[in-house]
XYZ file of C-alpha atoms in Angstrom:
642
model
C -105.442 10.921 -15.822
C -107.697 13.890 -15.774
C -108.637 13.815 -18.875
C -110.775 10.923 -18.014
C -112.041 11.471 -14.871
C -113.217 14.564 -16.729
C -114.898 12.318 -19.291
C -116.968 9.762 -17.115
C -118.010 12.952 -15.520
C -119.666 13.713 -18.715
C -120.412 10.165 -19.284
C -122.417 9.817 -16.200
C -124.512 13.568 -17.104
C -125.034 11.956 -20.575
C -126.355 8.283 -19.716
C -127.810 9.187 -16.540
C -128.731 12.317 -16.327
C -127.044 13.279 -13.133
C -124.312 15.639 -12.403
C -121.640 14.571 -10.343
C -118.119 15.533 -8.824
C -114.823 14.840 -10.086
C -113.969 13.317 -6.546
C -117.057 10.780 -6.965
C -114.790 9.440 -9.905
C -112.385 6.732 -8.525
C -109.663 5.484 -10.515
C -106.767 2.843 -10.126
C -104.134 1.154 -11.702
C -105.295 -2.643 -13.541
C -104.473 -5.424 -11.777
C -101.827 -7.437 -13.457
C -103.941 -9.687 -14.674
C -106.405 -7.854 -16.570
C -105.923 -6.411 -19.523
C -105.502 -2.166 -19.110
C -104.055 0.317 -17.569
C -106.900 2.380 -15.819
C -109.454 0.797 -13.810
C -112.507 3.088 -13.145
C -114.481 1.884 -10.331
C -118.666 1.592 -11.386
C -120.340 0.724 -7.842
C -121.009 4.248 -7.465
C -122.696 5.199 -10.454
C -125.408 2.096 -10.082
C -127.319 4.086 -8.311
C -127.809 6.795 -10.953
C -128.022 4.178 -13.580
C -130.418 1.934 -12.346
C -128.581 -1.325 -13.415
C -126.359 -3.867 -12.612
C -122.170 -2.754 -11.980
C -121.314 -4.709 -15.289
C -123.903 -2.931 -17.725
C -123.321 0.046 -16.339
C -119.206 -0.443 -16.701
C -120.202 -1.486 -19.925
C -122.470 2.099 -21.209
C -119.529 4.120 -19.675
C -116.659 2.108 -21.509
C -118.416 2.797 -24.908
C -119.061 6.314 -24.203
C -115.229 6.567 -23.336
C -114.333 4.446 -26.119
C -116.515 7.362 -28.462
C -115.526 10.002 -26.260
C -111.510 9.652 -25.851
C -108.963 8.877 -28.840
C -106.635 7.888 -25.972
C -109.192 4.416 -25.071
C -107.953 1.517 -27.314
C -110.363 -0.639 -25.574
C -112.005 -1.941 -22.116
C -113.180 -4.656 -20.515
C -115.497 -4.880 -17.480
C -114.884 -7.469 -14.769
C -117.877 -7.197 -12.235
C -117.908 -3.327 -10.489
C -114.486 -2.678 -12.703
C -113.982 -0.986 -15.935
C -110.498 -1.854 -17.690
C -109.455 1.267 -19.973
C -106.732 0.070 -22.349
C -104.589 3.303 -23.330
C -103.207 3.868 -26.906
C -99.755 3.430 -27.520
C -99.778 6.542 -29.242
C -100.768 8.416 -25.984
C -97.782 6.842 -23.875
C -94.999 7.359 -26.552
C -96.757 10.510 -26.257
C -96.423 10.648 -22.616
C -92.291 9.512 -22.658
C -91.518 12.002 -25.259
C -93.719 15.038 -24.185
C -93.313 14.613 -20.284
C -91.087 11.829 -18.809
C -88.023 12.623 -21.147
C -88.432 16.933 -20.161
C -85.815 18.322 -17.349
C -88.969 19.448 -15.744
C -90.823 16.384 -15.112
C -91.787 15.651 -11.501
C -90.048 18.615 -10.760
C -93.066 20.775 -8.045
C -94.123 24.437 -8.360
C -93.849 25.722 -5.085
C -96.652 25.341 -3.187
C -96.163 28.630 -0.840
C -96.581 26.165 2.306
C -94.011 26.160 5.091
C -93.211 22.759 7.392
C -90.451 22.138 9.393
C -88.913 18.581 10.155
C -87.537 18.508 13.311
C -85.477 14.871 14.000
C -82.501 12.644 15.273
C -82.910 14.605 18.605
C -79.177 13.204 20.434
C -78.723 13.011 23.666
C -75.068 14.599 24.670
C -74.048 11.539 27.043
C -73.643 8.787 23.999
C -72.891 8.124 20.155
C -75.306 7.626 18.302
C -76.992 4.452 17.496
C -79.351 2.066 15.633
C -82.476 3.954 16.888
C -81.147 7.295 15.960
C -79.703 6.049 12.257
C -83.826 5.312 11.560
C -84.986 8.148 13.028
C -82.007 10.388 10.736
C -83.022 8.498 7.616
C -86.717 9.256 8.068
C -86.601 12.658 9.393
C -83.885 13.317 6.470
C -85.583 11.615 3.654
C -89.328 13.147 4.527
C -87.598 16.405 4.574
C -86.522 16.275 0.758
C -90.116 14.207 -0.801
C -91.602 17.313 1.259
C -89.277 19.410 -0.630
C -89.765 17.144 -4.033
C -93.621 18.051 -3.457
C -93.306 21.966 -3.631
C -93.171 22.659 0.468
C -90.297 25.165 1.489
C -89.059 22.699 4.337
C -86.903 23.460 7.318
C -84.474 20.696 8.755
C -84.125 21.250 12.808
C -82.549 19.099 15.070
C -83.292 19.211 18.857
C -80.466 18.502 21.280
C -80.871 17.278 24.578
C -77.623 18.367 25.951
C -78.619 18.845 29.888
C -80.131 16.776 32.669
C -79.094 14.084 34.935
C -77.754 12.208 32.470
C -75.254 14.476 31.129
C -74.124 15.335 34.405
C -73.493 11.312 34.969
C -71.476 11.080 32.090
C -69.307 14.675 33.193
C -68.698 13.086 37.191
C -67.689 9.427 36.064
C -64.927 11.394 33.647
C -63.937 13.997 36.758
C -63.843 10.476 39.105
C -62.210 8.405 36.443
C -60.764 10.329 33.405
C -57.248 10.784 34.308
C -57.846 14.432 31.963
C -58.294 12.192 29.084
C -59.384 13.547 25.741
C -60.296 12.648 22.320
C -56.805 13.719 20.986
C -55.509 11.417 23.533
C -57.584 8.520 23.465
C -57.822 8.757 20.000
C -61.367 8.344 20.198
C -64.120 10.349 18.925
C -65.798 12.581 20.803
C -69.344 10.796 21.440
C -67.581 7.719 21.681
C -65.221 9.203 24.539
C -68.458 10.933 26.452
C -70.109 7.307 25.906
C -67.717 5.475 27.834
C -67.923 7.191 30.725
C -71.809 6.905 30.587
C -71.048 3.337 30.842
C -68.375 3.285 33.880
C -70.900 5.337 35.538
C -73.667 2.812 35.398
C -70.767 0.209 36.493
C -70.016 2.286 39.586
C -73.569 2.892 40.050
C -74.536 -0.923 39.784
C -71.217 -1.295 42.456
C -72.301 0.618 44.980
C -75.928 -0.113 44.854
C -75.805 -3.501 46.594
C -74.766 -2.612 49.980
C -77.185 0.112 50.079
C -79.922 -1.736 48.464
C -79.478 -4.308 51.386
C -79.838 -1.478 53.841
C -82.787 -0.278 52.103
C -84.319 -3.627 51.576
C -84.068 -4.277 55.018
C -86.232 -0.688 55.904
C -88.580 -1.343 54.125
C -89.164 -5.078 55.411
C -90.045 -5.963 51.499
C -88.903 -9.643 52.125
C -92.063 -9.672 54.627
C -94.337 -7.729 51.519
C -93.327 -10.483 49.493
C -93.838 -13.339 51.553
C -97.088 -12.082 52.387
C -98.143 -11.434 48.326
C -96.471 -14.698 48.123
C -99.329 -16.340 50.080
C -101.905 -14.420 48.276
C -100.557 -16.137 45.274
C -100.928 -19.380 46.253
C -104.373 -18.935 47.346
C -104.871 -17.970 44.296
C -103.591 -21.071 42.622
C -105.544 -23.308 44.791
C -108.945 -21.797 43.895
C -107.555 -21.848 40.140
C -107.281 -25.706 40.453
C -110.702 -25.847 42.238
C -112.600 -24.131 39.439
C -110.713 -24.683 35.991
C -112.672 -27.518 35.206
C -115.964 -25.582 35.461
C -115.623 -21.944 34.123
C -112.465 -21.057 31.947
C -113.568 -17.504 31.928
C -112.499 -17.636 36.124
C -109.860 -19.524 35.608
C -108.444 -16.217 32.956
C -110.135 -13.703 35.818
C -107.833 -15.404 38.469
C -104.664 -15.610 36.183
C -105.393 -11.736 35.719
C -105.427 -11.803 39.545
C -102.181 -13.390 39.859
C -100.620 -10.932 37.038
C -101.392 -7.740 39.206
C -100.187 -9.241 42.250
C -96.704 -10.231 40.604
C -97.105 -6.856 38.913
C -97.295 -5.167 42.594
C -94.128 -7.035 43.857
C -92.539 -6.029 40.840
C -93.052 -2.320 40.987
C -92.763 -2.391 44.832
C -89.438 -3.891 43.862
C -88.726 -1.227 41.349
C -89.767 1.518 43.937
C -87.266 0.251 46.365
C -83.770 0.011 43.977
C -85.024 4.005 43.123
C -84.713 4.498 46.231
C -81.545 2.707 46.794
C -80.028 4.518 43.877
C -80.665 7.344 44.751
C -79.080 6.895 47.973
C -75.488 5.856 46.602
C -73.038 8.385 46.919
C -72.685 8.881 43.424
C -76.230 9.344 42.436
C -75.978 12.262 45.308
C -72.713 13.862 44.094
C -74.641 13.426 40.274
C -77.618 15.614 41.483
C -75.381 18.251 43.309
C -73.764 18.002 40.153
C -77.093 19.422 38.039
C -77.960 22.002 41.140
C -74.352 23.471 40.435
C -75.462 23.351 36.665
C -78.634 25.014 36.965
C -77.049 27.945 39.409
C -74.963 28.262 36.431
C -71.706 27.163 38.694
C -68.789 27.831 36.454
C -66.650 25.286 36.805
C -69.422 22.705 36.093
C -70.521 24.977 33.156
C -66.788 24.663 31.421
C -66.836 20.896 31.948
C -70.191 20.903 30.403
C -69.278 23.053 27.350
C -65.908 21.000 26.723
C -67.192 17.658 27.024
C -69.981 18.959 24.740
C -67.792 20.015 22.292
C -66.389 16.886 22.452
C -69.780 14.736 21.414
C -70.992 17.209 18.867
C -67.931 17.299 16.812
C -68.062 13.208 17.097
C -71.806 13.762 15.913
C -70.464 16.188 12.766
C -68.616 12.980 11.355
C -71.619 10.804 12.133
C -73.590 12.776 10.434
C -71.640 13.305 7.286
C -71.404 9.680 7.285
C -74.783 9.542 7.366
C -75.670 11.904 4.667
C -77.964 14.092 6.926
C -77.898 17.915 7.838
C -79.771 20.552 9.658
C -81.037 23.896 8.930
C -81.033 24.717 12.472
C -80.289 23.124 15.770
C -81.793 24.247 18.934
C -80.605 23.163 22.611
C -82.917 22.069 25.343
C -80.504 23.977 27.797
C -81.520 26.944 26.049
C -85.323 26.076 25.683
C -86.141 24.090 29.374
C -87.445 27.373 30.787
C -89.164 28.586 28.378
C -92.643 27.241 28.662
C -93.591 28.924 32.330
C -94.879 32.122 30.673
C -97.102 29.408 28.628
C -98.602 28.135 31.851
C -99.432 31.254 32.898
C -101.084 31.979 30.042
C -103.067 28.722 30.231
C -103.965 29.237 33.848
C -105.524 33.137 33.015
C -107.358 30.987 30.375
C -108.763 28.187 32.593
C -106.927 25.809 30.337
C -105.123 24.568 33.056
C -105.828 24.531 36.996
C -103.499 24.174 40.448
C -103.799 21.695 43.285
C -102.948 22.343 46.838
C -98.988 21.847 46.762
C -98.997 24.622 43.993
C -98.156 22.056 40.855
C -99.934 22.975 37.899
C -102.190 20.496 35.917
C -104.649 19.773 32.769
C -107.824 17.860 32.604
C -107.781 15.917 29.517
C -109.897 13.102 30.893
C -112.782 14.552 28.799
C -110.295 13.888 25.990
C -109.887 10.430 26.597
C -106.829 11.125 28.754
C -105.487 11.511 32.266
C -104.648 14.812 34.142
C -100.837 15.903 33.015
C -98.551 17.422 35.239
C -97.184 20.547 33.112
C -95.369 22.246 36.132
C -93.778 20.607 39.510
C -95.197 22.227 42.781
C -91.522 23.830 43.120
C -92.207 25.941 40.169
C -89.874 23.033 38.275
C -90.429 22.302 34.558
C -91.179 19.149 33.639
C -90.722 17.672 29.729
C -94.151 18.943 28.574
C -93.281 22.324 29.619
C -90.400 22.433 28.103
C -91.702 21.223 24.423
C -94.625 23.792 24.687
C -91.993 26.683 25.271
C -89.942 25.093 21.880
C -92.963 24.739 19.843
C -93.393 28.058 20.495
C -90.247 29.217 19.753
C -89.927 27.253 16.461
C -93.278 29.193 15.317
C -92.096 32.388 16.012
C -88.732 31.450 14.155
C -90.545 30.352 11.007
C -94.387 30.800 11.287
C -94.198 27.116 9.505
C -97.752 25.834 7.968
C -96.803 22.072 9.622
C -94.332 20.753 12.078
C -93.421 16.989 12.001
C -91.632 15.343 15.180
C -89.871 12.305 14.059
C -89.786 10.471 17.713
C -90.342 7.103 18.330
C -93.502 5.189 19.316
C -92.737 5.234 23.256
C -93.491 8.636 23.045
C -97.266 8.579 21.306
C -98.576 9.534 24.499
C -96.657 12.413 24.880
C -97.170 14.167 21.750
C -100.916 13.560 21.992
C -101.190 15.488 25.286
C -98.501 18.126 23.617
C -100.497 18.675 21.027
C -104.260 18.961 22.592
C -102.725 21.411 24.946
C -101.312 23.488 22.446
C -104.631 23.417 20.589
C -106.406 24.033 23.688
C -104.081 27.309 24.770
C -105.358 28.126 20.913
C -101.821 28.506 19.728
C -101.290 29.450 16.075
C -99.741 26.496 14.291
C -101.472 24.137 16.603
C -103.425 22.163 14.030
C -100.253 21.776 11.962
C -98.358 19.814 14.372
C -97.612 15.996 13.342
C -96.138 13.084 15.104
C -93.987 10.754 12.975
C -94.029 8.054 15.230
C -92.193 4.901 13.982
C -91.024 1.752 15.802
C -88.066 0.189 17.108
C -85.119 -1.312 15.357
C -84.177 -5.081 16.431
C -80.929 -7.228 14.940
C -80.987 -10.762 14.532
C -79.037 -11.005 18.010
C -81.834 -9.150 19.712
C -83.436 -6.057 21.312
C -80.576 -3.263 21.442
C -79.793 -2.291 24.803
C -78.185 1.200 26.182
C -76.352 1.822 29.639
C -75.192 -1.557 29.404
C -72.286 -0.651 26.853
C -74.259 -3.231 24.421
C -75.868 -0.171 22.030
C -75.391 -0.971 18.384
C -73.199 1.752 17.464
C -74.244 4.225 14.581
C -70.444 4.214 13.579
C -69.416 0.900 14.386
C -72.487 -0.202 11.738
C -71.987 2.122 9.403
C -68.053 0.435 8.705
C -69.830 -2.500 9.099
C -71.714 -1.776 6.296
C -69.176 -0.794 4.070
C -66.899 -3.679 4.824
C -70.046 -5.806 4.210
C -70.350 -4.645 0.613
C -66.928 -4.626 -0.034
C -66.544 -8.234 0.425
C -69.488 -8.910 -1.673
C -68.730 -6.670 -4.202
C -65.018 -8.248 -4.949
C -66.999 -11.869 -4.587
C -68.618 -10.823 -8.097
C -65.719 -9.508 -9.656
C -67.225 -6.201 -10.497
C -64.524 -3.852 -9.652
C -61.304 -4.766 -11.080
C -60.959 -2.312 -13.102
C -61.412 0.213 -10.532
C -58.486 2.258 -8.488
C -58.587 2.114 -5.091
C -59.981 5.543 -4.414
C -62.582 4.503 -6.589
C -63.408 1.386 -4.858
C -63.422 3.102 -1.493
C -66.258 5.867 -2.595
C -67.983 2.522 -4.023
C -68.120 0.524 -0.829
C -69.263 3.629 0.864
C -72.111 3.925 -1.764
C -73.489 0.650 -1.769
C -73.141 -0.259 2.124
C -74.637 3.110 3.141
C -77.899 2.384 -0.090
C -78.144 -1.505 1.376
C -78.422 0.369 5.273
C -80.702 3.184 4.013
C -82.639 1.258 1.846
C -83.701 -1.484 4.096
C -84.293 0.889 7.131
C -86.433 3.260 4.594
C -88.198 0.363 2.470
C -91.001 0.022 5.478
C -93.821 2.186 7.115
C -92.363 4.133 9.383
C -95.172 2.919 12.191
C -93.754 -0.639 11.915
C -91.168 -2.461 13.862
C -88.855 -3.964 11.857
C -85.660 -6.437 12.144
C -82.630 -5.380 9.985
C -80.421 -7.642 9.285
C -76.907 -6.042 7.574
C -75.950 -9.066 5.530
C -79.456 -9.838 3.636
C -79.513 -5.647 2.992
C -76.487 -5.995 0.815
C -78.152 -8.310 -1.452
C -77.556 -7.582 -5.700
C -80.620 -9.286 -6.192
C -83.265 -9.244 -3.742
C -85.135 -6.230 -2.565
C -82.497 -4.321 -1.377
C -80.494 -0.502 -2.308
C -77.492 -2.390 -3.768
C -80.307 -4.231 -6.276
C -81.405 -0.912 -7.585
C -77.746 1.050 -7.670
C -76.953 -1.788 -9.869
C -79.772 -1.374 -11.983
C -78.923 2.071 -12.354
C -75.198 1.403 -12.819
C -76.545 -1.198 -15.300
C -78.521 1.468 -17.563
C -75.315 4.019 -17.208
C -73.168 1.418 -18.889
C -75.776 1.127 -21.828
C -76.042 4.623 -22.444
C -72.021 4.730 -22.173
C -72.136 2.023 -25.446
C -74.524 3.458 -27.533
C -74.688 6.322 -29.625
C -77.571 8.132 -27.986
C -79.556 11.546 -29.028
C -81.561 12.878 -26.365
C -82.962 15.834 -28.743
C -84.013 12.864 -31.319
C -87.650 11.050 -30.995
C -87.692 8.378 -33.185
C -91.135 7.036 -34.928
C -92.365 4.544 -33.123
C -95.895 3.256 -33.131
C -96.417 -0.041 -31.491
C -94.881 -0.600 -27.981
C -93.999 -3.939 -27.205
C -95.961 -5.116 -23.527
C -93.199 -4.863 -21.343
C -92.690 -1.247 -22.901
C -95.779 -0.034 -22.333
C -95.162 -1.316 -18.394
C -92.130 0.868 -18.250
C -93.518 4.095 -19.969
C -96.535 3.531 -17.674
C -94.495 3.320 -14.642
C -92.285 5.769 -15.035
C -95.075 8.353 -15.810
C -96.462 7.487 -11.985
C -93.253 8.964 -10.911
C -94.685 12.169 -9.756
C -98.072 11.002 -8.063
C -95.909 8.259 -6.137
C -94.048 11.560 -5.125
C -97.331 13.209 -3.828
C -98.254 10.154 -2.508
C -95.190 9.802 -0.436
C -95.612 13.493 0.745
C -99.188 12.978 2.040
C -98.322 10.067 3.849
C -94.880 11.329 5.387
C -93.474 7.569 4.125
C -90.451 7.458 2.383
C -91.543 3.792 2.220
C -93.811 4.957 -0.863
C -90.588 5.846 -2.978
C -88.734 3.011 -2.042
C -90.838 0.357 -3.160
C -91.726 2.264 -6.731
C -88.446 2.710 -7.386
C -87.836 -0.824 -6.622
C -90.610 -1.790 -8.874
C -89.216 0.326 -11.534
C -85.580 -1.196 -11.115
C -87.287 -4.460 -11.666
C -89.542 -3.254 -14.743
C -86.290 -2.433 -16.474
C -84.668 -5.363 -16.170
C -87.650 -7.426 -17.439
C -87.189 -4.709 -20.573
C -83.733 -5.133 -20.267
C -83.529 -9.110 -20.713
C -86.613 -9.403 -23.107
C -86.062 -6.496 -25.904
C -82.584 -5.971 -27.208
C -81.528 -2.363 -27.317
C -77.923 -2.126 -28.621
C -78.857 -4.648 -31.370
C -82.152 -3.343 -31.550
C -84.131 -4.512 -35.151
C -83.569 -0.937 -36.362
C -82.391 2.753 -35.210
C -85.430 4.156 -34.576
C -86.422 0.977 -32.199
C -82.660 1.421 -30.501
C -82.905 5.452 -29.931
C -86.711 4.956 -28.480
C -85.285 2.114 -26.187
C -82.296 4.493 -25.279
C -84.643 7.262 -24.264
C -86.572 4.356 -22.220
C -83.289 3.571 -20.898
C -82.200 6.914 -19.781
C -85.601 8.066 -18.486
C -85.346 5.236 -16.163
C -82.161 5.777 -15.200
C -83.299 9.827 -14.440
C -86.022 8.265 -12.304
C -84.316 6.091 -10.396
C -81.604 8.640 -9.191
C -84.485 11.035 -8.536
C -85.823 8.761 -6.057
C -83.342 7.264 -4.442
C -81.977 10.800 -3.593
C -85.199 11.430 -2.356
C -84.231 8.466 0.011
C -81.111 9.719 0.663
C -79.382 7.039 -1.495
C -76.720 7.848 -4.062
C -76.698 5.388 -7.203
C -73.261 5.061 -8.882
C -72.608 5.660 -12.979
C -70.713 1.981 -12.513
C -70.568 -0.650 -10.321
């Protein structure tokens, strides 16, 4: 809608003598419930005209009325100015620009931004968590792409560290030689299991030792003793609640540290005791042997390795996600020691008296950060300043986005201030996707426990979900059984993606598998069958892309689609600012359910007259174009039938 933010420009020099920029011009879509299809917002412009938000809504509306052949009409309500469009201009619009191979198809922009996400561990399958974090990672990738970036897909692998050497001793102690060609289990699944019998053995031997420890450390006599604190506590609670509730919340606060300080005293003491069983010992001389490079360790590490990334191949293909490039913590943990060097030449970053290495960021708003271990040890931070670096001088990228998890804000804000600090090209590019957790219906997932919600296991979940609902309608009789196997897969993996992609990223959300495969609420299957619906149309009809039929009137709900689909590629940009693939979900949803209010209110096969029938087609079939567009963009793929 340049063309009219170009003419209230004018309309403003004109009227009011003042000269203003196309920015200062804001424009929306009409509410429903006025009439119009561009709002132009007149608060702004009172102040060059003098007079009240109506009148002057009113003086600009005639002068775009005079001005533009496209305004029909307006209406003001209060600080609002209603532009209705011409019908002319959005058959214009469909025929011109919606129906071309073209449309919402990006120049390139010349920028460069790589997407790093899922980020595995190698000691476990993949799960609930990591399907989110593949769908977003995945699906901002290709709107990036959609929106004219040149985008690079990498995928960070944390394949070293005391937890993969747990999983690699509980399968020397307890794996007979077992293998996936054996067991007949995947891979990840295989590494997974003995992830879990370590924690069992762990959780075994821990309570004779944590009685030894307990009784070291005397903490039955620290508790008894906060114990008494507590009560005191309560008793001057009961004293003064009836006076001051303000001391009554200062003494509750009271009570909160102290049970926090048991608590953590608690916590302090089963570290200890952990780390005093005998396989928590043999686990660390386990990673010492790795890091010496001891070979033996080094060829259970690579084959049990092997083993979780080829179960992660299938996940992934399952999934519908892929990589440009992987790289491998064991190959990056070392590399950010020449950074802190740097950064201490610079002053950035200072040592203490056991030789660790720190940052000051309390000017920042932050705390000091450990970036390197008295020992000369790396710590996480160190590590992910040597990557960044190393993904920059693989692809000298305009932007890098992280899609990681919310427990991890922290983290990336102190990554990233130190990286602009050291004055690291690429620094101010750097992005944190953070999004929130995943919960089901039965509750929070869990992970060493053996309780993880399964990437795979949901997946097949999924499909055997929309299966059943599928045959319920009575839908697929017709179809062979190769047919109806791709079509389960389709519609359980668009109700899963759908619902995981359909809101912001930052926000928590509960999904819940059977209310995703719903045909008629907001949901992936919904929109597939929308799209399945259209397919079937254009399967009946005689239909002439090349043609454009003479039509001069548009019917309301017409005019709603045209106007909607020509939004397409804004939403896109949109989507692409934001990094929210929640944008595209809920236009295309929109659009899904624009068509079938056309659909069920203006006949199209038995349309009044050919022209009427080949314009509704082309509606039809640009609709159709739009929704596969974006639902690829989401990942999704939308069948010709259903």
């Amino acid at each position: 809608m340049d063309f009219i933010i170009e003419a209230a420009v004018k309309a403003v020099k004109q009227l009011y003598q003042t000269d203003i920029e196309p920015a200062a011009v804001s424009i929306q879509e009409t509410r429903k419930e006025f009439e119009g299809q561009v709002t132009i917002v007149t608060f702004p412009f009172t102040k060059f005209s003098r007079k009240g938000p109506e009148q002057t809504g009113t003086e600009i509306g005639e002068f775009l009325k005079n001005e533009l052949k496209e305004v029909a009409s307006f209406n003001v309500i209060k600080g609002f100015l209603n532009l209705s469009i011409t019908d002319e201009y959005w058959i214009g619009r469909l025929y011109n620009n919606i129906t071309a191979d073209d449309f919402a198809v990006a120049k390139p922009n010349g920028q460069k931004v790589m997407v790093e996400y899922s980020s595995p561990n190698t000691n476990k399958p993949l799960h609930l968590g990591h399907i989110r974090n593949n769908l977003l990672g995945y699906s901002v990738a290709e709107i990036l792409a959609a929106d004219g970036y040149e985008v690079i897909k990498t995928n960070l692998v944390n394949d070293r560290g005391i937890h993969i050497c747990k999983s690699m001793l509980a399968w020397q102690k307890f794996g007979n030689g077992e293998t996936p060609e054996s067991s007949g289990m995947k891979g990840d699944h295989l590494v997974g299991k003995y992830y879990v019998l370590f924690d069992k053995e762990l959780r075994e031997q821990l309570k004779p030792v944590l009685s030894q420890v307990y009784e070291k450390h005397d903490l039955s006599a620290f508790k008894e003793n906060q114990k008494t604190k507590i009560e005191d506590s309560l008793a001057t609670i009961a004293k003064v609640k009836e006076k001051r509730a303000q001391t009554d919340e200062a003494n509750q606060k009271l009570i909160g540290e102290l049970e926090d300080k048991i608590a953590g005293e608690d916590d302090k003491i089963k570290e200890i005791a952990k780390n005093a069983t005998p396989i928590m010992i043999e686990t660390q001389q386990m990673l010492q042997k790795w890091e010496a490079g001891d070979e033996e360790v080094m060829n259970l590490w690579r084959t049990m390795n092997g083993w979780v990334y080829a179960g992660f191949a299938e996940t992934y293909k399952q999934l519908g996600v892929d990589f440009d490039k992987y790289y491998y913590e064991s190959n990056t943990y070392l590399l950010g020691k020449d950074i802190i060097e740097e950064g201490l030449a610079k002053g950035v970053f200072f040592k203490k008296a056991d030789n660790s290495v720190w940052i000051d960021l309390t000017s920042d708003g932050l705390d000091e950060k450990l970036v390197l271990r008295g020992d000369g040890t790396s710590v996480y931070i160190t590590q992910d300043m040597g990557t960044a670096q190393l993904k920059y001088n693989d692809y000298h990228m305009d932007k890098s986005i992280y899609v990681v998890g919310n427990e991890q804000d922290y983290h990336f804000k102190v990554l990233f201030l130190i990286l602009q600090k050291l004055g690291k090209t690429g620094a101010d590019g750097l992005f944190h996707l953070s999004y929130g957790m995943v919960d089901l219906p039965s509750g929070k997932m869990k992970s060493r426990e053996g309780t993880v919600v399964d990437a795979d296991d949901l997946m097949a979940e999924m499909e055997a979900t929309a299966k059943e609902q599928t045959e319920a309608m009575g839908k697929v009789d017709a179809f062979n059984e190769e047919d109806k196997i791709a079509l389960y897969h389709t519609i359980g993996m668009g109700a899963l993606k759908y619902f995981l992609l359909k809101v912001d990223p930052k926000k928590r959300l509960l999904f819940d598998p059977n209310e995703s495969v719903d045909f008629q609420g907001h949901t992936g299957p919904f929109i597939q069958y929308t799209h399945a619906r259209i397919k079937s149309v254009l399967s009946r009809a005689d239909y002439n892309a090349e043609l454009k039929p003479v039509v001069t009137e548009l019917a309301g709900v017409e005019r709603d689609l045209i106007v909607l689909l020509d939004k397409y590629p804004e939403t896109v940009k949109e989507a692409a600012k934001g990094y929210s693939p929640a944008v595209i979900a809920n236009y295309v949803y929109e659009l899904a359910k624009t068509y079938n209010k056309f659909y069920h209110e203006k006949s199209i096969l038995q349309a009044e007259d050919e022209d009427s029938k080949q314009f509704r087609l082309a509606l039809s079939a640009s609709s159709a174009k739009v929704i596969s567009k974006g639902m690829k963009l989401l990942g999704i793929e939308v069948p010709e039938r259903m």
